[in-house]
């Protein structure tokens, strides 16, 4: 994309901007950055776009650029259902954009799965199907097996995520227990200062 930039900046007498694929290619590049998880590169590219569009309307109004911008906003908000609906509804501006849909869906599933492992001890398979945007309970079972989750009586049980650390005396303690003890210690020290 950066190699094409000098050509896109040519005057309209040398390069017909009406038939230019500049926004389409830039939009695909933004989508690539999203699928790679390169949010800093995405925002850097966005800064350049905003200066290029200054006085010409909003970047989001362009059909090729607006799509990855909306997806990024929804990903940052955690509105994965909106991302899923946009990809599933065929809202993609061109067929080239659809290539990235499966990659983004996989990333979203992985993120939701990681959060679910930490937040819940278990979930029903039917809820997990909806949560992970899977089509059938068989897909849920397959996904659960890939992640090493246990399945019993229609529920998925997540492995224990408690982190165990060793304190100064050599005793094994969970991270949360160490944090609580440290906080109480700080409170006692503050109390003695006051």
Coordinates of C-alpha atoms in Angstrom, one line a residue, residues 35 53 58 77 97 114-115 158 188:
X35 CA -6.8 -9.5 11.2
X53 CA -10.0 13.4 3.6
X58 CA -15.8 11.8 6.5
X77 CA -16.0 -1.9 22.2
X97 CA -13.1 -8.2 1.8
X114 CA -10.2 -16.9 26.5
X115 CA -12.5 -14.5 28.4
X158 CA -13.1 -24.9 31.7
X188 CA -1.4 -1.4 57.8

